[in-house]
């Protein structure tokens, strides 16, 4: 479980532990506790799981680092004798309009979100493939990635984030197809939930907890879906994208066609204008009302 020291990752780790999983809690940020051991948010969550009667260890590596990601998968296998579930959740924001965004802002977000998903998926799928070939039968493998509706709604202030989340969806569904014969499922969740990424500005007010009543954007509302997708009950669910928040869950269909245009000859400027001009003249240019959904 990556990015599991806070927010969504933490509650998902707790839910998986409650359902009986032995959890490797990954997150950055360590400090000395004065007793010769490293501590931080990952260790705090692992300790919370152990106090509740579960099994958990912490891992402090950078999942977007090739070697750290490989070490995370190896540590999981070495500690617990195997690895059945990978939940990728690490991420952060560097919001800017496209004309104000620096190369560093773009690279950093793509690195943590997209490369961070890739590195861990690369090593865990290789592990499952090797295990399946060795036993001559499918294994138990569950990939669960975290994206956002930003990949659909194209948030104007988040071109880096939207691009990363779009890549995560495509990569996960590709992996689901590539690894299906080995017994692996791959699914994506797009949560709307309160996290450190929604703490400030417009989103801070939007996602604030109510004084009373049902807390629509509590991350705990998302965790049950992760637990279910990781379970044997979800064996036939793969290659799916879920929007989940509050008491609502929506599955997304694949891209669909709008209108087809045909020409009797090879397309040229004039024939394109003849067909496309009238069609788009009656349509408004693409505009979306964006609802931020972190992940």
Coordinates of C-alpha atoms in Angstrom, one line a residue:
X1 CA 0.0 0.0 0.0
X2 CA 1.7 3.2 -1.2
X3 CA 1.0 6.6 0.2
X4 CA -0.5 5.0 3.2
X5 CA 0.7 7.2 6.0
X6 CA -2.3 9.6 5.7
X7 CA -5.8 10.2 4.4
X8 CA -7.1 7.7 1.8
X9 CA -4.1 5.4 2.0
X10 CA -4.3 5.1 5.8
X11 CA -8.0 4.2 5.9
X12 CA -7.5 1.8 3.0
X13 CA -4.6 0.1 4.8
X14 CA -6.7 -0.2 8.0
X15 CA -9.6 -1.7 6.0
X16 CA -7.4 -4.3 4.3
X17 CA -6.0 -5.2 7.7
X18 CA -9.5 -5.5 9.1
X19 CA -10.3 -7.9 6.3
X20 CA -7.3 -10.1 7.2
X21 CA -4.6 -8.8 4.9
X22 CA -1.0 -8.5 6.2
X23 CA -0.1 -4.9 5.2
X24 CA 3.1 -3.2 4.1
X25 CA 2.5 0.5 4.7
X26 CA 4.6 2.7 2.5
X27 CA 5.1 6.4 2.9
X28 CA 7.9 9.0 2.9
X29 CA 8.9 10.9 6.0
X30 CA 10.9 9.3 8.7
X31 CA 12.5 10.6 11.9
X32 CA 14.5 9.2 14.8
X33 CA 12.5 8.3 17.8
X34 CA 15.6 8.4 20.0
X35 CA 15.7 4.7 20.4
X36 CA 17.7 3.8 17.3
X37 CA 14.7 3.2 15.0
X38 CA 13.0 5.1 12.2
X39 CA 9.5 6.3 12.7
X40 CA 7.1 8.4 10.7
X41 CA 3.5 8.2 9.3
X42 CA 4.0 4.8 7.8
X43 CA 5.2 3.3 11.0
X44 CA 2.4 5.0 12.9
X45 CA -0.2 3.3 10.7
X46 CA 1.6 0.0 10.9
X47 CA 1.6 0.3 14.7
X48 CA -2.2 1.2 14.6
X49 CA -2.8 -2.0 12.6
X50 CA -0.7 -4.2 15.0
X51 CA -2.5 -2.7 18.1
X52 CA -5.8 -3.8 16.5
X53 CA -4.5 -7.3 16.2
X54 CA -3.3 -7.3 12.6
X55 CA 0.1 -7.7 11.0
X56 CA 1.9 -4.8 9.4
X57 CA 5.3 -3.4 8.7
X58 CA 6.4 0.0 7.4
X59 CA 8.4 0.9 4.3
X60 CA 9.8 4.4 3.9
X61 CA 11.1 4.3 0.3
X62 CA 10.2 6.5 -2.7
X63 CA 7.9 4.5 -4.9
X64 CA 8.9 6.6 -8.0
X65 CA 12.5 5.5 -7.5
X66 CA 13.3 2.3 -9.4
X67 CA 15.4 0.7 -6.7
X68 CA 13.1 1.7 -3.8
X69 CA 10.1 0.3 -5.6
X70 CA 11.9 -3.0 -6.3
X71 CA 12.9 -3.1 -2.6
X72 CA 9.3 -2.5 -1.5
X73 CA 8.0 -5.5 -3.5
X74 CA 11.0 -7.6 -2.3
X75 CA 10.4 -6.6 1.3
X76 CA 6.7 -7.6 1.1
X77 CA 7.5 -11.0 -0.4
X78 CA 10.4 -11.7 2.0
X79 CA 8.5 -10.6 5.1
X80 CA 5.2 -12.3 4.5
X81 CA 6.1 -15.1 2.0
X82 CA 4.2 -13.6 -0.9
X83 CA 2.4 -10.6 -2.2
X84 CA -1.2 -10.7 -3.4
X85 CA -2.4 -7.1 -3.5
X86 CA -0.9 -3.8 -4.6
X87 CA -2.7 -0.6 -3.9
X88 CA -1.1 2.5 -5.3
X89 CA -2.1 5.8 -3.7
X90 CA 1.0 8.1 -3.5
X91 CA 0.6 11.5 -4.9
X92 CA 0.7 15.3 -4.4
X93 CA -0.2 18.5 -6.3
X94 CA 1.6 21.4 -8.0
X95 CA -1.3 23.3 -9.5
X96 CA -0.7 25.9 -12.2
X97 CA -2.3 27.0 -15.4
X98 CA -0.5 25.5 -18.4
X99 CA 1.0 28.9 -19.3
X100 CA 2.4 29.4 -15.8
X101 CA 3.6 25.9 -15.1
X102 CA 7.3 25.2 -14.7
X103 CA 9.1 22.2 -16.0
X104 CA 9.8 21.2 -12.4
X105 CA 6.1 21.4 -11.5
X106 CA 5.2 19.2 -14.4
X107 CA 8.0 16.6 -13.9
X108 CA 7.4 16.3 -10.2
X109 CA 3.7 15.5 -10.5
X110 CA 4.2 13.1 -13.4
X111 CA 7.0 11.4 -11.5
X112 CA 5.2 10.8 -8.2
X113 CA 1.8 9.9 -9.6
X114 CA 2.5 8.1 -12.9
X115 CA 6.0 6.8 -12.5
X116 CA 5.2 5.9 -8.9
X117 CA 2.4 3.7 -10.1
X118 CA 4.6 2.3 -12.9
X119 CA 7.6 1.3 -10.8
X120 CA 5.6 -0.7 -8.2
X121 CA 3.4 -2.3 -10.9
X122 CA 6.4 -3.2 -13.0
X123 CA 8.0 -5.3 -10.2
X124 CA 4.8 -6.8 -8.8
X125 CA 3.5 -7.9 -12.2
X126 CA 6.9 -9.5 -12.9
X127 CA 6.6 -11.4 -9.6
X128 CA 3.1 -12.6 -10.3
X129 CA 4.1 -13.7 -13.8
X130 CA 7.1 -15.7 -12.5
X131 CA 5.0 -17.3 -9.8
X132 CA 2.3 -18.3 -12.3
X133 CA 4.8 -19.8 -14.7
X134 CA 6.5 -21.7 -11.8
X135 CA 3.3 -23.3 -10.6
X136 CA 1.7 -23.6 -14.1
X137 CA -1.5 -22.0 -12.9
X138 CA -2.9 -18.6 -12.2
X139 CA -1.9 -16.8 -9.0
X140 CA -3.9 -14.4 -6.8
X141 CA -3.0 -10.9 -7.9
X142 CA -4.9 -7.6 -7.4
X143 CA -3.8 -4.2 -8.8
X144 CA -5.8 -1.2 -7.5
X145 CA -4.7 2.2 -8.8
X146 CA -5.8 5.6 -7.7
X147 CA -6.7 8.2 -10.4
X148 CA -9.1 11.1 -10.4
X149 CA -12.0 12.6 -12.4
X150 CA -9.4 15.2 -13.4
X151 CA -8.5 12.8 -16.3
X152 CA -12.0 13.1 -17.7
X153 CA -12.8 16.7 -16.8
X154 CA -9.4 18.2 -17.8
X155 CA -9.1 20.6 -14.9
X156 CA -7.7 23.8 -16.4
X157 CA -5.5 24.5 -13.4
X158 CA -4.1 20.9 -13.2
X159 CA -2.6 19.9 -16.6
X160 CA 0.2 17.9 -15.0
X161 CA -2.2 16.2 -12.5
X162 CA -4.8 15.4 -15.2
X163 CA -2.1 14.0 -17.5
X164 CA -0.7 11.8 -14.8
X165 CA -4.1 10.4 -13.8
X166 CA -5.0 9.8 -17.4
X167 CA -1.8 7.8 -17.8
X168 CA -2.5 5.8 -14.6
X169 CA -5.9 4.7 -16.0
X170 CA -4.4 3.7 -19.3
X171 CA -1.5 1.9 -17.7
X172 CA -3.6 0.0 -15.2
X173 CA -6.1 -1.2 -17.8
X174 CA -3.2 -2.2 -20.1
X175 CA -1.6 -4.2 -17.2
X176 CA -5.0 -5.8 -16.4
X177 CA -5.1 -7.2 -20.0
X178 CA -1.5 -8.2 -20.1
X179 CA -1.7 -10.1 -16.8
X180 CA -5.2 -11.6 -16.9
X181 CA -3.9 -15.0 -17.9
X182 CA -1.7 -15.0 -14.8
X183 CA -4.7 -14.6 -12.5
X184 CA -4.3 -10.8 -12.0
X185 CA -7.1 -8.2 -11.9
X186 CA -6.5 -4.5 -12.4
X187 CA -8.9 -1.7 -11.5
X188 CA -8.9 2.0 -11.0
X189 CA -10.7 4.1 -8.4
X190 CA -11.4 7.9 -8.7
X191 CA -12.2 9.0 -5.2
X192 CA -13.8 12.2 -4.0
X193 CA -12.5 12.5 -0.5
X194 CA -10.9 14.8 2.0
X195 CA -7.2 14.5 2.1
X196 CA -4.1 16.7 2.7
X197 CA -4.5 17.6 -1.0
X198 CA -7.8 19.3 -0.3
X199 CA -6.9 21.1 2.9
X200 CA -6.5 24.6 1.5
X201 CA -8.2 27.1 -0.8
X202 CA -11.5 26.5 -2.6
X203 CA -11.3 22.7 -2.1
X204 CA -10.7 23.1 1.6
X205 CA -14.1 24.6 2.0
X206 CA -15.7 22.3 -0.5
X207 CA -14.5 19.1 1.3
X208 CA -14.8 20.3 4.9
X209 CA -16.4 18.0 7.4
X210 CA -19.9 18.9 8.4
X211 CA -20.7 19.8 12.0
X212 CA -23.2 17.0 12.1
X213 CA -24.8 14.4 9.9
X214 CA -23.2 12.2 7.2
X215 CA -19.7 13.2 6.2
X216 CA -19.9 12.8 2.4
X217 CA -16.2 13.3 1.8
X218 CA -14.8 11.2 4.6
X219 CA -12.0 9.0 3.2
X220 CA -13.6 6.1 5.1
X221 CA -16.4 6.1 2.5
X222 CA -13.8 5.0 -0.1
X223 CA -12.0 2.3 1.8
X224 CA -14.7 -0.5 1.5
X225 CA -14.5 -0.5 -2.3
X226 CA -10.7 -1.0 -2.1
X227 CA -11.2 -3.9 0.3
X228 CA -13.8 -5.4 -1.9
X229 CA -11.7 -5.1 -5.1
X230 CA -8.8 -6.7 -3.3
X231 CA -10.9 -9.7 -2.2
X232 CA -11.7 -13.1 -3.8
X233 CA -15.2 -11.9 -4.3
X234 CA -14.0 -9.5 -7.0
X235 CA -12.4 -12.2 -9.1
X236 CA -14.5 -11.3 -12.2
X237 CA -14.0 -7.5 -11.8
X238 CA -11.1 -6.3 -13.9
X239 CA -10.3 -3.4 -16.3
X240 CA -12.8 -1.2 -14.6
X241 CA -12.8 2.5 -13.5
X242 CA -14.9 3.5 -10.5
X243 CA -15.9 6.9 -9.3
X244 CA -16.5 6.6 -5.5
X245 CA -17.6 9.1 -2.9
X246 CA -20.1 9.4 -0.1
X247 CA -22.8 6.8 -0.6
X248 CA -22.4 6.8 -4.4
X249 CA -20.3 4.7 -6.7
X250 CA -20.3 4.9 -10.5
X251 CA -18.6 2.7 -13.1
X252 CA -17.3 4.3 -16.3
X253 CA -17.9 2.9 -19.7
X254 CA -15.2 3.0 -22.4
X255 CA -14.9 5.9 -24.8
X256 CA -17.7 5.9 -27.3
X257 CA -18.0 7.5 -30.8
X258 CA -20.0 10.6 -31.4
X259 CA -20.5 11.0 -35.1
X260 CA -18.8 9.5 -38.2
X261 CA -18.0 11.5 -41.3
X262 CA -17.3 9.9 -44.7
X263 CA -15.9 11.3 -48.0
X264 CA -16.1 9.8 -51.4
X265 CA -12.5 10.9 -52.0
X266 CA -9.4 11.5 -49.9
X267 CA -10.0 14.2 -47.3
X268 CA -8.9 17.8 -48.2
X269 CA -9.4 21.2 -46.6
X270 CA -12.6 21.9 -48.6
X271 CA -14.3 18.5 -47.9
X272 CA -13.3 18.7 -44.2
X273 CA -14.9 22.2 -43.9
X274 CA -18.0 20.9 -45.7
X275 CA -18.5 18.1 -43.2
X276 CA -17.0 19.4 -40.0
X277 CA -18.0 23.0 -40.3
X278 CA -21.8 22.6 -40.0
X279 CA -21.5 20.0 -37.3
X280 CA -19.3 22.0 -34.9
X281 CA -20.9 25.3 -35.7
X282 CA -23.9 24.3 -33.7
X283 CA -21.8 23.0 -30.7
X284 CA -20.2 24.9 -28.0
X285 CA -16.4 24.6 -27.6
X286 CA -15.4 22.0 -24.9
X287 CA -16.2 23.3 -21.5
X288 CA -16.3 21.4 -18.2
X289 CA -17.5 22.3 -14.7
X290 CA -14.7 20.7 -12.8
X291 CA -15.1 19.0 -9.4
X292 CA -11.7 18.3 -7.8
X293 CA -11.3 14.7 -6.8
X294 CA -8.0 13.9 -5.1
X295 CA -6.1 10.7 -5.3

